[in-house]
Phi, psi and omega in degrees: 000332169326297203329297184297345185281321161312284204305338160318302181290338176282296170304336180269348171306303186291334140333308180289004216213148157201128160310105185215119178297148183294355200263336193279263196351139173226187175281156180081002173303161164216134171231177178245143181236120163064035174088356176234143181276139222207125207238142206260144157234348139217167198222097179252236191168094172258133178227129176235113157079205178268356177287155183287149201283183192226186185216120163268077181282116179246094179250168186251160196244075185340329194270294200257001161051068144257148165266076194253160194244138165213148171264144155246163144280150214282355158276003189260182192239140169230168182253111159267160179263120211248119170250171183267112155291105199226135157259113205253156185238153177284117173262295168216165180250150168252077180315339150294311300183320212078026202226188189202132179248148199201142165254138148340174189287309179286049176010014176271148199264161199231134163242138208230106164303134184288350149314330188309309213263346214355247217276344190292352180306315155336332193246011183264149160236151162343112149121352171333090169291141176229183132261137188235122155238148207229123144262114210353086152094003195231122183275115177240026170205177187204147171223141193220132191321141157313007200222340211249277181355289212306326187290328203244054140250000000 
């Protein structure tokens, strides 16, 4: 009966993680590159000539919300990443501290670095719903309504 538990535990390892061609990708996937997670915002497929096509990729760098452009080759591979959704309401922001306190679906409170979020934290108030994604246990994207954006444009 061990067995199965292992064998359990594997397969939900391998959920997280998944062995994927660059070619698979579309926009708003999110993967991980060189350890940091990194969500695509275009996606091109370039052929040149009589040479093999390359993947022209343009992501964003989730942690520090940055833009980098990389060519791949149309045979290479990256590890994508299945996040988890959850929605949280906004309690306070701790402007020392840096964080943005949100309590959970469990009413336990949380904390969210405010790089995640950037200028827009200003325009959040108390009772504010956010979407939070979670990779085992690490909030790595933050989303935040439409009606809120437009006020910090």
């Amino acid at each position: 009966m061990t067995g199965f538990g292992i064998f359990s535990a594997q397969r939900a390892f391998l959920r997280c993680f998944t062995t994927f061609s660059v070619s698979s990708l579309r926009q708003g996937m999110v993967f991980l590159h060189q350890g940091k997670y990194c969500e695509v915002v275009s996606f091109r497929q370039l052929k040149q000539g009589r040479g093999s096509s390359s993947i022209q990729l343009e992501y964003m760098d989730l942690m520090s919300r940055k833009v980098f452009t990389q060519n791949y080759p149309i045979n290479s591979k990256v590890e994508k990443v299945d996040l988890e959704r959850h929605n949280a309401l906004v309690q306070y922001v701790d402007e020392d501290a840096k964080e943005l306190i949100v309590s959970d679906h469990n009413f336990e409170d949380k904390s969210i670095d405010l790089s995640l979020i950037g200028q827009a934290h200003q325009f959040l108030s108390p009772g504010d719903e956010i979407q939070v994604y979670y990779h085992s246990d690490n909030i790595v994207k933050v989303t935040i309504p439409n009606h809120i954006l437009s006020k910090a444009k």
